[in-house]
mmCIF file of C-alpha atoms in Angstrom:
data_model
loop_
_atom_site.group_PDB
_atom_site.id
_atom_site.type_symbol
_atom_site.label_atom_id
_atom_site.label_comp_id
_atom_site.label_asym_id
_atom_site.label_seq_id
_atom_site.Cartn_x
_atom_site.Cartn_y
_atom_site.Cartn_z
ATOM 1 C CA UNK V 239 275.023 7.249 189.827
ATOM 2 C CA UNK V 240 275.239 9.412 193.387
ATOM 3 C CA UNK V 241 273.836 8.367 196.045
ATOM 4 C CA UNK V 242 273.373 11.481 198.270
ATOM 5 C CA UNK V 243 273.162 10.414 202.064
ATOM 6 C CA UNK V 244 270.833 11.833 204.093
ATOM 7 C CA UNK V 245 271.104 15.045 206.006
ATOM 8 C CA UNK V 246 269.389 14.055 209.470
ATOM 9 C CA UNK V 247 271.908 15.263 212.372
ATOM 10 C CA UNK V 248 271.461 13.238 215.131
ATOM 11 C CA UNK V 249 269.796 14.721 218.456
ATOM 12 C CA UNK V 250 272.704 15.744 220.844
ATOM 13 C CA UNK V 251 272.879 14.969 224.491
ATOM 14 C CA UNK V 252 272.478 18.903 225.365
ATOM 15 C CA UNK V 253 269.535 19.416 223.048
ATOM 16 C CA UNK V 254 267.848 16.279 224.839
ATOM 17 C CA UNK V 255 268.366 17.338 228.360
ATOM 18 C CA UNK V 256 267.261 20.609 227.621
ATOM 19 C CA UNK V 257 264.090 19.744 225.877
ATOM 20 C CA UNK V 258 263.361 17.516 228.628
ATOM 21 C CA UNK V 259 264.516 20.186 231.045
ATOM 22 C CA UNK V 260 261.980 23.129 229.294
ATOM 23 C CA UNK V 261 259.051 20.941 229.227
ATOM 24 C CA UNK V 262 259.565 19.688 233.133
ATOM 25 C CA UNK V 263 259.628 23.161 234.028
ATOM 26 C CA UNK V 264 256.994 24.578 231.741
ATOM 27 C CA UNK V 265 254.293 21.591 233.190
ATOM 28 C CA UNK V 266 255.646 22.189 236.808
ATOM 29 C CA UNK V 267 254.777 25.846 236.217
ATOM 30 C CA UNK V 268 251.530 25.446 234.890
ATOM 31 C CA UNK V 269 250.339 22.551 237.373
ATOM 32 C CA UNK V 270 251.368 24.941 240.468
ATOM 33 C CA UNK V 271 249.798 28.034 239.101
ATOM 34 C CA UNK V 272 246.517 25.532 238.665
ATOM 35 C CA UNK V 273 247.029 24.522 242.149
ATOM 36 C CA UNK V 274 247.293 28.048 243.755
ATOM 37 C CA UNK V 275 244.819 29.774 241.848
ATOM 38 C CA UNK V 276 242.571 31.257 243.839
ATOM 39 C CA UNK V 277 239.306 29.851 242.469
ATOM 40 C CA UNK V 278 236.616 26.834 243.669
ATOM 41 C CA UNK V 279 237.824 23.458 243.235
ATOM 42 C CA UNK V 280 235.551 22.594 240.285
ATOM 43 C CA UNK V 281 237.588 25.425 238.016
ATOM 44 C CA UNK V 282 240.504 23.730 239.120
ATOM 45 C CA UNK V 283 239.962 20.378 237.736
ATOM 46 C CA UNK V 284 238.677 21.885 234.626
ATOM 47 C CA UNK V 285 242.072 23.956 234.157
ATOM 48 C CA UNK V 286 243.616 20.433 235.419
ATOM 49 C CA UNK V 287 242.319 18.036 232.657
ATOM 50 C CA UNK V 288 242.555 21.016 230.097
ATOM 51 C CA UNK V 289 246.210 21.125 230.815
ATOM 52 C CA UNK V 290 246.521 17.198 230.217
ATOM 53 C CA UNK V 291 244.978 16.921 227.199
ATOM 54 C CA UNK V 292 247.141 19.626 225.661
ATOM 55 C CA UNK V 293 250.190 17.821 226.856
ATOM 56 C CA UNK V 294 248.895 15.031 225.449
ATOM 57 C CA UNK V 295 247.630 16.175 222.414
ATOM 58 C CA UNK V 296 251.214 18.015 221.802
ATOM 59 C CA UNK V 297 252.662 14.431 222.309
ATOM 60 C CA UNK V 298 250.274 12.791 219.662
ATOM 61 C CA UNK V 299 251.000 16.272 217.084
ATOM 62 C CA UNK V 300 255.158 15.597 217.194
ATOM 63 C CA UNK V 301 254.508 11.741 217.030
ATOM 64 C CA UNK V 302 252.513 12.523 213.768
ATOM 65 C CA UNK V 303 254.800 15.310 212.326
ATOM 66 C CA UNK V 304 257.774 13.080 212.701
ATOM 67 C CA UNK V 305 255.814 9.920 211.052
ATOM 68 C CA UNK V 306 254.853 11.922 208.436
ATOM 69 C CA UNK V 307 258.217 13.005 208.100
ATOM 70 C CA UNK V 308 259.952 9.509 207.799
ATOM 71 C CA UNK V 309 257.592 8.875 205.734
ATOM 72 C CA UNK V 310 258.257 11.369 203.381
ATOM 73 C CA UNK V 311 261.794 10.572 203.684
ATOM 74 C CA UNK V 312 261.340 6.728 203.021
ATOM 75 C CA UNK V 313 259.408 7.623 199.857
ATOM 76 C CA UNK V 314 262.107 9.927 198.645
ATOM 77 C CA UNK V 315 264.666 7.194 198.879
ATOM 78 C CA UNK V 316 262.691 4.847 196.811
ATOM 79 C CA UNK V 317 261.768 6.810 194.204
ATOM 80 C CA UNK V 318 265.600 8.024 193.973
ATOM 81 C CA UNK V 319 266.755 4.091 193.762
ATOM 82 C CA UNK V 320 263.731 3.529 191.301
ATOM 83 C CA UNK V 321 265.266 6.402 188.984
ATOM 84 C CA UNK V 322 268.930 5.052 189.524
ATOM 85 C CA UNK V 323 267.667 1.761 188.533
ATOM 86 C CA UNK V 324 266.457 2.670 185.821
ATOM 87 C CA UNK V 325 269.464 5.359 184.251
ATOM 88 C CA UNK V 326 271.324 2.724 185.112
ATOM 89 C CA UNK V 327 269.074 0.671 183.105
ATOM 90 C CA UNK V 328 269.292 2.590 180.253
ATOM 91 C CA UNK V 329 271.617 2.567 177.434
ATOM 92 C CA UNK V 330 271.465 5.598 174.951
ATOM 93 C CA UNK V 331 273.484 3.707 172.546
ATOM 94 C CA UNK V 332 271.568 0.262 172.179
ATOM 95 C CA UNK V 333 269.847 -0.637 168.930
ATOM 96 C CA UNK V 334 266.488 -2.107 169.419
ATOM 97 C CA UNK V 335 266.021 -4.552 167.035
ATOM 98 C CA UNK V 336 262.657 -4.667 165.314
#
């Protein structure tokens, strides 16, 4: 039968660096604009653990999305080598005898 391979590109060096790149600069820009805002000290550190737990919650939401994903992925590729199995399995020419 065919055995398609999968389509998953690999991550290249330039997407990497700039993904790193955009969210250094985005979290630098957000953590000074905390810093300097004029407001008392209390508002700060609310804006300050706000900001952390949506980093950190946008960490945990790609870890899951991707999971999910090879997941998905895994359980395409065994129920395509279940149905190869098993039209490989089969003959349409063979007599059963009863």
């Amino acid at each position: 039968m065919t055995s398609s391979a999968p389509t998953h590109t690999p991550t290249t060096a330039a997407f990497y660096v700039q993904a790193v790149l955009s969210f250094g600069l985005s979290l630098t820009a957000v953590t000074i604009g905390v810093v300097f805002l004029p407001v008392d000290g209390w508002v700060r550190a609310f804006l300050g653990i706000a900001m952390l737990y949506t980093v950190t919650s946008a960490f945990t939401l790609a870890k899951v999305l991707r999971d999910r994903q090879e997941d998905a992925y895994i359980h395409s590729r065994v129920d395509r080598a279940r149905l190869d199995k098993l039209l490989t399995d089969h003959d349409p020419f063979k007599i059963d005898a009863a």
